[in-house]
Amino acid sequence: MTKQPSALTVQEGGSHYKDLPIQPVEYIHANGIPFCEGNVIKYVSRWRSKNGIADLKKARHFIDLLIELESKKLDLAAITPLPPR
């Protein structure tokens, strides 16, 4: 039976992650980082070697999404009464 190579050594569509000492997916997974934050890390890690400024704009988009979603949670928390003790 032939052993399959590690998914970390195979990359579809380039080598912009594989060439890094620590791949973003390893860092994100090891630290339990949620989706939006993980995408920011991914895009900021690769912008120089893949899509340039477009990747920075994608990272900013995920930061804007996170700010908007977290702001809504804070707004809801501010108007939701605490349950009685």
JSON list of C-alpha atoms in Angstrom, two decimals:
[
{"chain": "A", "resi": 1, "resn": "MET", "atom": "CA", "xyz": [0.00, 0.00, 0.00]},
{"chain": "A", "resi": 2, "resn": "THR", "atom": "CA", "xyz": [1.41, 3.39, -1.07]},
{"chain": "A", "resi": 3, "resn": "LYS", "atom": "CA", "xyz": [1.44, 6.10, 1.58]},
{"chain": "A", "resi": 4, "resn": "GLN", "atom": "CA", "xyz": [-0.22, 9.34, 0.45]},
{"chain": "A", "resi": 5, "resn": "PRO", "atom": "CA", "xyz": [1.86, 12.52, 0.77]},
{"chain": "A", "resi": 6, "resn": "SER", "atom": "CA", "xyz": [0.89, 15.00, 3.47]},
{"chain": "A", "resi": 7, "resn": "ALA", "atom": "CA", "xyz": [-1.71, 17.51, 2.34]},
{"chain": "A", "resi": 8, "resn": "LEU", "atom": "CA", "xyz": [0.69, 20.19, 3.62]},
{"chain": "A", "resi": 9, "resn": "THR", "atom": "CA", "xyz": [3.29, 19.20, 1.00]},
{"chain": "A", "resi": 10, "resn": "VAL", "atom": "CA", "xyz": [0.83, 19.32, -1.90]},
{"chain": "A", "resi": 11, "resn": "GLN", "atom": "CA", "xyz": [-0.75, 22.57, -2.99]},
{"chain": "A", "resi": 12, "resn": "GLU", "atom": "CA", "xyz": [-3.24, 23.23, -5.73]},
{"chain": "A", "resi": 13, "resn": "GLY", "atom": "CA", "xyz": [-2.57, 26.37, -7.75]},
{"chain": "A", "resi": 14, "resn": "GLY", "atom": "CA", "xyz": [0.92, 27.47, -6.77]},
{"chain": "A", "resi": 15, "resn": "SER", "atom": "CA", "xyz": [3.37, 27.34, -3.89]},
{"chain": "A", "resi": 16, "resn": "HIS", "atom": "CA", "xyz": [2.55, 30.59, -2.08]},
{"chain": "A", "resi": 17, "resn": "TYR", "atom": "CA", "xyz": [1.68, 28.69, 1.14]},
{"chain": "A", "resi": 18, "resn": "LYS", "atom": "CA", "xyz": [3.95, 25.68, 0.79]},
{"chain": "A", "resi": 19, "resn": "ASP", "atom": "CA", "xyz": [7.04, 27.90, 0.62]},
{"chain": "A", "resi": 20, "resn": "LEU", "atom": "CA", "xyz": [6.32, 29.49, 4.03]},
{"chain": "A", "resi": 21, "resn": "PRO", "atom": "CA", "xyz": [8.07, 28.10, 7.15]},
{"chain": "A", "resi": 22, "resn": "ILE", "atom": "CA", "xyz": [4.65, 27.75, 8.84]},
{"chain": "A", "resi": 23, "resn": "GLN", "atom": "CA", "xyz": [1.63, 27.50, 6.58]},
{"chain": "A", "resi": 24, "resn": "PRO", "atom": "CA", "xyz": [-1.31, 29.71, 7.54]},
{"chain": "A", "resi": 25, "resn": "VAL", "atom": "CA", "xyz": [-3.60, 26.67, 7.81]},
{"chain": "A", "resi": 26, "resn": "GLU", "atom": "CA", "xyz": [-1.28, 25.10, 10.40]},
{"chain": "A", "resi": 27, "resn": "TYR", "atom": "CA", "xyz": [-1.26, 28.27, 12.51]},
{"chain": "A", "resi": 28, "resn": "ILE", "atom": "CA", "xyz": [-5.00, 28.83, 12.14]},
{"chain": "A", "resi": 29, "resn": "HIS", "atom": "CA", "xyz": [-5.85, 25.23, 13.04]},
{"chain": "A", "resi": 30, "resn": "ALA", "atom": "CA", "xyz": [-3.40, 24.99, 15.97]},
{"chain": "A", "resi": 31, "resn": "ASN", "atom": "CA", "xyz": [-4.84, 28.15, 17.51]},
{"chain": "A", "resi": 32, "resn": "GLY", "atom": "CA", "xyz": [-8.53, 27.46, 16.84]},
{"chain": "A", "resi": 33, "resn": "ILE", "atom": "CA", "xyz": [-8.89, 30.71, 14.92]},
{"chain": "A", "resi": 34, "resn": "PRO", "atom": "CA", "xyz": [-12.39, 31.35, 13.53]},
{"chain": "A", "resi": 35, "resn": "PHE", "atom": "CA", "xyz": [-13.26, 31.80, 9.84]},
{"chain": "A", "resi": 36, "resn": "CYS", "atom": "CA", "xyz": [-12.99, 35.58, 9.37]},
{"chain": "A", "resi": 37, "resn": "GLU", "atom": "CA", "xyz": [-9.77, 35.91, 11.36]},
{"chain": "A", "resi": 38, "resn": "GLY", "atom": "CA", "xyz": [-8.32, 32.89, 9.55]},
{"chain": "A", "resi": 39, "resn": "ASN", "atom": "CA", "xyz": [-9.00, 34.46, 6.18]},
{"chain": "A", "resi": 40, "resn": "VAL", "atom": "CA", "xyz": [-7.27, 37.67, 7.25]},
{"chain": "A", "resi": 41, "resn": "ILE", "atom": "CA", "xyz": [-4.18, 35.63, 8.19]},
{"chain": "A", "resi": 42, "resn": "LYS", "atom": "CA", "xyz": [-4.37, 33.69, 4.92]},
{"chain": "A", "resi": 43, "resn": "TYR", "atom": "CA", "xyz": [-4.60, 36.76, 2.68]},
{"chain": "A", "resi": 44, "resn": "VAL", "atom": "CA", "xyz": [-2.00, 38.82, 4.55]},
{"chain": "A", "resi": 45, "resn": "SER", "atom": "CA", "xyz": [0.41, 35.86, 4.47]},
{"chain": "A", "resi": 46, "resn": "ARG", "atom": "CA", "xyz": [0.23, 35.43, 0.71]},
{"chain": "A", "resi": 47, "resn": "TRP", "atom": "CA", "xyz": [-0.27, 38.91, -0.75]},
{"chain": "A", "resi": 48, "resn": "ARG", "atom": "CA", "xyz": [3.36, 39.39, -1.86]},
{"chain": "A", "resi": 49, "resn": "SER", "atom": "CA", "xyz": [3.57, 36.02, -3.62]},
{"chain": "A", "resi": 50, "resn": "LYS", "atom": "CA", "xyz": [0.10, 35.67, -5.12]},
{"chain": "A", "resi": 51, "resn": "ASN", "atom": "CA", "xyz": [-2.39, 38.48, -5.80]},
{"chain": "A", "resi": 52, "resn": "GLY", "atom": "CA", "xyz": [-0.70, 41.60, -4.43]},
{"chain": "A", "resi": 53, "resn": "ILE", "atom": "CA", "xyz": [-2.96, 44.48, -3.37]},
{"chain": "A", "resi": 54, "resn": "ALA", "atom": "CA", "xyz": [-6.07, 42.42, -4.27]},
{"chain": "A", "resi": 55, "resn": "ASP", "atom": "CA", "xyz": [-5.24, 40.04, -1.40]},
{"chain": "A", "resi": 56, "resn": "LEU", "atom": "CA", "xyz": [-4.82, 42.98, 1.00]},
{"chain": "A", "resi": 57, "resn": "LYS", "atom": "CA", "xyz": [-8.26, 44.20, -0.06]},
{"chain": "A", "resi": 58, "resn": "LYS", "atom": "CA", "xyz": [-9.67, 40.73, 0.60]},
{"chain": "A", "resi": 59, "resn": "ALA", "atom": "CA", "xyz": [-8.08, 40.77, 4.07]},
{"chain": "A", "resi": 60, "resn": "ARG", "atom": "CA", "xyz": [-9.59, 44.21, 4.71]},
{"chain": "A", "resi": 61, "resn": "HIS", "atom": "CA", "xyz": [-12.99, 42.91, 3.56]},
{"chain": "A", "resi": 62, "resn": "PHE", "atom": "CA", "xyz": [-12.84, 40.14, 6.16]},
{"chain": "A", "resi": 63, "resn": "ILE", "atom": "CA", "xyz": [-11.81, 42.65, 8.84]},
{"chain": "A", "resi": 64, "resn": "ASP", "atom": "CA", "xyz": [-14.77, 44.85, 7.85]},
{"chain": "A", "resi": 65, "resn": "LEU", "atom": "CA", "xyz": [-17.09, 41.82, 8.01]},
{"chain": "A", "resi": 66, "resn": "LEU", "atom": "CA", "xyz": [-15.77, 40.91, 11.45]},
{"chain": "A", "resi": 67, "resn": "ILE", "atom": "CA", "xyz": [-16.21, 44.47, 12.74]},
{"chain": "A", "resi": 68, "resn": "GLU", "atom": "CA", "xyz": [-19.77, 44.60, 11.40]},
{"chain": "A", "resi": 69, "resn": "LEU", "atom": "CA", "xyz": [-20.76, 41.19, 12.79]},
{"chain": "A", "resi": 70, "resn": "GLU", "atom": "CA", "xyz": [-19.17, 41.80, 16.19]},
{"chain": "A", "resi": 71, "resn": "SER", "atom": "CA", "xyz": [-20.71, 45.28, 16.40]},
{"chain": "A", "resi": 72, "resn": "LYS", "atom": "CA", "xyz": [-24.14, 43.76, 15.82]},
{"chain": "A", "resi": 73, "resn": "LYS", "atom": "CA", "xyz": [-23.51, 41.28, 18.64]},
{"chain": "A", "resi": 74, "resn": "LEU", "atom": "CA", "xyz": [-22.52, 44.12, 20.96]},
{"chain": "A", "resi": 75, "resn": "ASP", "atom": "CA", "xyz": [-25.59, 46.13, 19.96]},
{"chain": "A", "resi": 76, "resn": "LEU", "atom": "CA", "xyz": [-27.83, 43.14, 20.68]},
{"chain": "A", "resi": 77, "resn": "ALA", "atom": "CA", "xyz": [-26.15, 42.51, 24.01]},
{"chain": "A", "resi": 78, "resn": "ALA", "atom": "CA", "xyz": [-26.70, 46.14, 25.00]},
{"chain": "A", "resi": 79, "resn": "ILE", "atom": "CA", "xyz": [-30.48, 45.96, 24.42]},
{"chain": "A", "resi": 80, "resn": "THR", "atom": "CA", "xyz": [-31.09, 42.41, 25.64]},
{"chain": "A", "resi": 81, "resn": "PRO", "atom": "CA", "xyz": [-32.12, 42.39, 29.30]},
{"chain": "A", "resi": 82, "resn": "LEU", "atom": "CA", "xyz": [-30.28, 40.07, 31.65]},
{"chain": "A", "resi": 83, "resn": "PRO", "atom": "CA", "xyz": [-32.30, 37.08, 32.91]},
{"chain": "A", "resi": 84, "resn": "PRO", "atom": "CA", "xyz": [-33.55, 37.35, 36.50]},
{"chain": "A", "resi": 85, "resn": "ARG", "atom": "CA", "xyz": [-31.45, 35.69, 39.19]}
]
